Coordinates of N, CA and C in Angstrom, one line a residue:
M9 N 105.3 86.6 88.5 CA 104.4 86.8 87.5 C 103.9 88.3 87.5
G10 N 104.1 89.0 88.6 CA 103.6 90.4 88.6 C 102.1 90.4 89.0
E11 N 101.4 91.5 88.6 CA 100.0 91.7 88.8 C 99.3 90.8 87.8
P12 N 98.6 89.7 88.3 CA 98.0 88.7 87.5 C 97.0 89.3 86.5
M13 N 96.2 90.3 86.9 CA 95.1 90.8 86.0 C 95.7 91.7 84.9
L14 N 96.9 92.0 84.9 CA 97.6 92.7 83.8 C 98.1 91.7 82.8
N15 N 98.1 90.5 83.2 CA 98.5 89.4 82.3 C 97.5 88.2 82.3
L16 N 96.3 88.6 82.1 CA 95.2 87.6 82.3 C 95.4 86.4 81.4
N17 N 95.7 86.6 80.1 CA 95.9 85.4 79.2 C 97.0 84.5 79.7
E18 N 98.1 85.0 80.2 CA 99.2 84.2 80.7 C 98.7 83.5 82.0
V19 N 98.0 84.2 82.9 CA 97.5 83.6 84.1 C 96.6 82.4 83.8
L20 N 95.7 82.6 82.8 CA 94.8 81.5 82.4 C 95.6 80.3 81.9
E21 N 96.6 80.6 81.1 CA 97.4 79.5 80.6 C 98.2 78.8 81.7
A22 N 98.7 79.6 82.7 CA 99.4 79.0 83.8 C 98.4 78.1 84.7
H23 N 97.2 78.6 84.8 CA 96.2 77.9 85.5 C 95.9 76.6 84.8
R24 N 95.7 76.6 83.5 CA 95.5 75.4 82.7 C 96.6 74.4 82.9
C25 N 97.8 74.9 82.9 CA 99.0 74.1 83.0 C 99.1 73.4 84.4
L26 N 98.8 74.2 85.4 CA 98.8 73.7 86.8 C 97.8 72.6 87.0
N27 N 96.6 72.9 86.4 CA 95.5 72.0 86.6 C 95.6 70.8 85.7
K28 N 95.8 70.9 84.4 CA 95.8 69.8 83.5 C 97.1 69.0 83.4
D29 N 98.2 69.8 83.3 CA 99.5 69.1 83.1 C 100.1 68.6 84.4
I30 N 100.0 69.4 85.5 CA 100.6 69.0 86.8 C 99.6 68.4 87.7
Q31 N 98.3 68.5 87.3 CA 97.2 67.9 88.0 C 97.0 68.5 89.4
I32 N 97.1 69.8 89.6 CA 96.7 70.4 90.8 C 95.2 70.8 90.6
G33 N 94.4 70.4 91.5 CA 92.9 70.7 91.4 C 92.7 72.2 91.4
Q34 N 91.7 72.6 90.6 CA 91.4 74.1 90.5 C 91.1 74.7 91.9
R35 N 90.4 73.9 92.7 CA 90.0 74.4 94.0 C 91.2 74.6 95.0
M36 N 92.4 74.1 94.5 CA 93.6 74.3 95.3 C 94.4 75.5 94.8
I37 N 93.9 76.2 93.8 CA 94.7 77.3 93.2 C 94.0 78.6 93.6
T38 N 94.8 79.6 94.0 CA 94.3 80.9 94.4 C 94.9 81.9 93.5
I39 N 94.1 82.8 92.9 CA 94.6 83.9 92.1 C 94.5 85.2 92.9
S40 N 95.7 85.8 93.2 CA 95.7 87.0 94.0 C 96.0 88.2 93.2
T41 N 95.2 89.3 93.5 CA 95.3 90.5 92.7 C 95.1 91.7 93.6
V42 N 95.7 92.9 93.2 CA 95.3 94.1 93.9 C 94.0 94.7 93.3
G43 N 93.7 94.2 92.1 CA 92.5 94.6 91.4 C 92.8 95.5 90.3
V44 N 92.4 95.2 89.1 CA 92.6 96.0 87.9 C 91.2 96.1 87.3
P45 N 90.7 97.4 87.0 CA 89.4 97.5 86.5 C 89.1 96.7 85.3
N46 N 87.9 96.1 85.3 CA 87.3 95.3 84.2 C 88.0 93.9 84.0
T47 N 88.8 93.5 84.9 CA 89.4 92.2 84.7 C 88.8 91.1 85.6
I48 N 88.3 91.4 86.8 CA 87.7 90.4 87.6 C 86.5 89.8 86.9
R49 N 85.7 90.6 86.3 CA 84.6 90.1 85.6 C 85.0 89.2 84.4
K50 N 86.1 89.6 83.7 CA 86.6 88.7 82.6 C 87.1 87.4 83.2
L51 N 87.8 87.4 84.3 CA 88.2 86.2 85.0 C 87.0 85.3 85.3
A52 N 85.9 86.0 85.9 CA 84.7 85.2 86.3 C 84.1 84.5 85.1
A53 N 84.1 85.1 84.0 CA 83.5 84.6 82.8 C 84.1 83.2 82.4
H54 N 85.4 83.0 82.8 CA 86.0 81.7 82.6 C 85.5 80.6 83.5
R55 N 84.8 81.0 84.5 CA 84.2 80.1 85.5 C 85.2 79.0 86.1
L56 N 86.4 79.5 86.4 CA 87.3 78.6 87.1 C 86.8 78.3 88.4
Q57 N 87.3 77.2 89.0 CA 86.9 76.8 90.3 C 88.0 77.1 91.3
S58 N 88.6 78.3 91.1 CA 89.7 78.8 92.0 C 89.2 79.9 92.8
T59 N 89.9 80.1 93.9 CA 89.6 81.2 94.8 C 90.3 82.5 94.3
L60 N 89.6 83.6 94.4 CA 90.1 84.9 94.1 C 90.5 85.5 95.4
A61 N 91.7 86.0 95.5 CA 92.2 86.8 96.7 C 92.5 88.2 96.3
I62 N 91.9 89.1 97.0 CA 92.1 90.5 96.8 C 93.1 91.1 97.8
S63 N 94.1 91.8 97.3 CA 95.1 92.5 98.2 C 94.4 93.8 98.6
L64 N 93.7 93.8 99.7 CA 92.9 95.0 100.1 C 93.7 96.0 100.9
H65 N 94.2 95.6 102.0 CA 95.1 96.3 102.9 C 94.5 97.6 103.5
A66 N 93.2 97.9 103.3 CA 92.6 99.0 103.9 C 91.1 98.9 103.9
P67 N 90.4 99.4 104.8 CA 88.9 99.3 104.9 C 88.1 100.3 104.1
N68 N 88.8 101.3 103.6 CA 88.1 102.4 102.8 C 89.0 102.9 101.7
Q69 N 88.4 103.6 100.8 CA 89.1 104.1 99.6 C 90.2 105.0 99.9
E70 N 90.0 106.0 100.8 CA 91.0 107.0 101.0 C 92.3 106.3 101.6
L71 N 92.2 105.5 102.5 CA 93.4 104.8 103.1 C 94.0 103.8 102.1
R72 N 93.2 103.1 101.3 CA 93.7 102.2 100.3 C 94.5 102.9 99.3
E73 N 94.1 104.1 98.9 CA 94.9 104.9 97.9 C 96.2 105.2 98.4
K74 N 96.3 105.5 99.7 CA 97.6 105.8 100.3 C 98.6 104.6 100.3
I75 N 98.0 103.4 100.6 CA 98.8 102.2 100.7 C 99.0 101.6 99.3
V76 N 98.0 101.6 98.5 CA 98.0 100.9 97.2 C 97.7 102.0 96.1
P77 N 98.8 102.7 95.6 CA 98.5 103.8 94.7 C 97.7 103.5 93.5
S78 N 97.7 102.3 93.0 CA 96.9 101.9 91.8 C 95.4 101.8 92.2
A79 N 95.1 101.9 93.4 CA 93.7 101.8 93.9 C 92.9 103.0 93.4
R80 N 93.6 104.1 93.0 CA 92.9 105.3 92.5 C 92.1 105.0 91.3
A81 N 92.6 104.0 90.5 CA 91.9 103.6 89.2 C 90.7 102.7 89.5
Y82 N 90.6 102.2 90.7 CA 89.5 101.1 90.9 C 88.9 101.4 92.2
P83 N 87.8 102.2 92.3 CA 87.2 102.6 93.5 C 86.7 101.3 94.3
L84 N 86.9 101.4 95.6 CA 86.6 100.2 96.5 C 85.2 99.6 96.2
E85 N 84.2 100.5 96.1 CA 82.8 100.0 95.8 C 82.8 99.2 94.5
A86 N 83.4 99.6 93.5 CA 83.4 98.9 92.2 C 84.2 97.6 92.3
L87 N 85.3 97.6 93.1 CA 86.0 96.4 93.3 C 85.2 95.4 94.1
M88 N 84.5 95.8 95.1 CA 83.7 94.9 95.9 C 82.5 94.4 95.0
K89 N 81.9 95.2 94.2 CA 80.9 94.8 93.3 C 81.4 93.7 92.4
D90 N 82.6 93.9 91.8 CA 83.1 92.8 90.9 C 83.5 91.6 91.7
C91 N 83.9 91.7 92.9 CA 84.2 90.5 93.8 C 82.9 89.7 94.0
K92 N 81.8 90.4 94.3 CA 80.5 89.8 94.5 C 80.1 89.1 93.2
H93 N 80.3 89.7 92.1 CA 80.0 89.1 90.8 C 80.8 87.8 90.6
Y94 N 82.1 87.9 90.9 CA 82.9 86.7 90.8 C 82.3 85.5 91.6
F95 N 82.0 85.8 92.9 CA 81.4 84.8 93.7 C 80.1 84.2 93.1
L96 N 79.2 85.1 92.6 CA 77.9 84.7 92.1 C 78.1 83.9 90.8
E97 N 79.1 84.3 90.0 CA 79.3 83.6 88.7 C 80.0 82.3 88.9
T98 N 80.9 82.1 89.8 CA 81.7 80.9 90.0 C 81.3 80.1 91.1
N99 N 80.6 80.6 92.1 CA 80.2 80.0 93.3 C 81.5 79.6 94.1
R100 N 82.5 80.4 93.9 CA 83.8 80.3 94.7 C 84.0 81.5 95.5
R101 N 84.4 81.3 96.7 CA 84.6 82.4 97.7 C 85.7 83.4 97.2
V102 N 85.6 84.6 97.7 CA 86.6 85.6 97.5 C 87.2 85.9 98.9
S103 N 88.6 85.8 98.9 CA 89.2 86.1 100.2 C 90.0 87.5 100.1
F104 N 90.3 88.0 101.2 CA 91.0 89.3 101.2 C 92.3 89.3 102.0
E105 N 93.3 89.8 101.4 CA 94.6 89.9 102.0 C 94.8 91.3 102.6
Y106 N 95.3 91.3 103.8 CA 95.4 92.6 104.5 C 96.7 92.6 105.3
T107 N 97.6 93.4 104.9 CA 98.9 93.5 105.7 C 98.7 94.6 106.7
H108 N 99.0 94.3 108.0 CA 98.9 95.4 109.0 C 100.2 96.2 108.9
L109 N 100.0 97.5 108.8 CA 101.1 98.4 108.8 C 101.0 99.3 110.1
A110 N 102.0 99.2 111.0 CA 101.9 99.8 112.3 C 101.6 101.3 112.1
G111 N 100.5 101.7 112.8 CA 100.2 103.1 112.8 C 99.5 103.6 111.5
V112 N 99.3 102.7 110.6 CA 98.7 103.1 109.3 C 97.3 102.5 109.2
N113 N 97.2 101.2 109.2 CA 95.9 100.5 109.0 C 95.6 99.4 110.1
D114 N 96.2 99.6 111.3 CA 96.1 98.6 112.3 C 95.3 99.0 113.5
R115 N 94.5 100.1 113.4 CA 93.7 100.6 114.5 C 92.5 99.7 114.7
E116 N 91.9 99.7 115.9 CA 90.7 99.0 116.1 C 89.6 99.5 115.2
E117 N 89.6 100.8 114.9 CA 88.6 101.4 114.1 C 88.7 100.9 112.6
D118 N 89.9 100.6 112.2 CA 90.1 100.0 110.9 C 89.5 98.6 110.8
A119 N 89.7 97.8 111.9 CA 89.1 96.5 112.0 C 87.6 96.5 111.9
V120 N 87.0 97.4 112.7 CA 85.6 97.5 112.7 C 85.1 97.9 111.3
E121 N 85.7 98.9 110.7 CA 85.3 99.3 109.4 C 85.5 98.2 108.3
L122 N 86.6 97.5 108.4 CA 86.8 96.3 107.5 C 85.7 95.3 107.7
A123 N 85.4 95.0 108.9 CA 84.3 94.0 109.2 C 83.0 94.5 108.6
A124 N 82.7 95.8 108.8 CA 81.4 96.3 108.2 C 81.4 96.2 106.7
L125 N 82.5 96.5 106.1 CA 82.7 96.5 104.6 C 82.4 95.0 104.1
L126 N 83.0 94.1 104.7 CA 82.8 92.7 104.3 C 81.4 92.2 104.6
H127 N 80.9 92.6 105.7 CA 79.5 92.1 106.1 C 78.5 92.7 105.1
R128 N 78.7 94.0 104.7 CA 77.8 94.6 103.8 C 77.7 93.9 102.5
W129 N 78.8 93.3 102.1 CA 78.8 92.6 100.8 C 78.4 91.1 100.9
G130 N 78.2 90.6 102.1 CA 77.6 89.3 102.3 C 78.3 88.0 102.0
P131 N 77.6 86.9 101.9 CA 78.2 85.6 101.7 C 79.1 85.5 100.5
G132 N 80.2 84.7 100.7 CA 81.1 84.5 99.6 C 82.3 85.5 99.7
I133 N 82.1 86.6 100.4 CA 83.1 87.6 100.6 C 83.7 87.4 102.0
T134 N 84.9 86.8 102.1 CA 85.5 86.5 103.4 C 86.8 87.1 103.6

């Protein structure tokens, strides 16, 4: 399907199909994205009962831009703010995907910084 947030209408239709036609509960569906500006809030407005997963891969903007080039268009603070909005709007948690890359984002300092980032944004951000 590619980056879901670049195809939001199709993702919503696939979600409807999985939920209504195939009868997979909304809470069993996770929508994973690297994050595209202005789309997480649009998704939240649909008030789906699905988990949002963010492909984060770095604890700060500078490193994230090296690992995920498209991150330049979506500053980490704005992404986290939109994730918090998703949680508050849907009452569904947001999870974060993080691939460890040897010597790139796998240092103890990265883990501490990641924990601080997630802690700062509070409940619903796991």
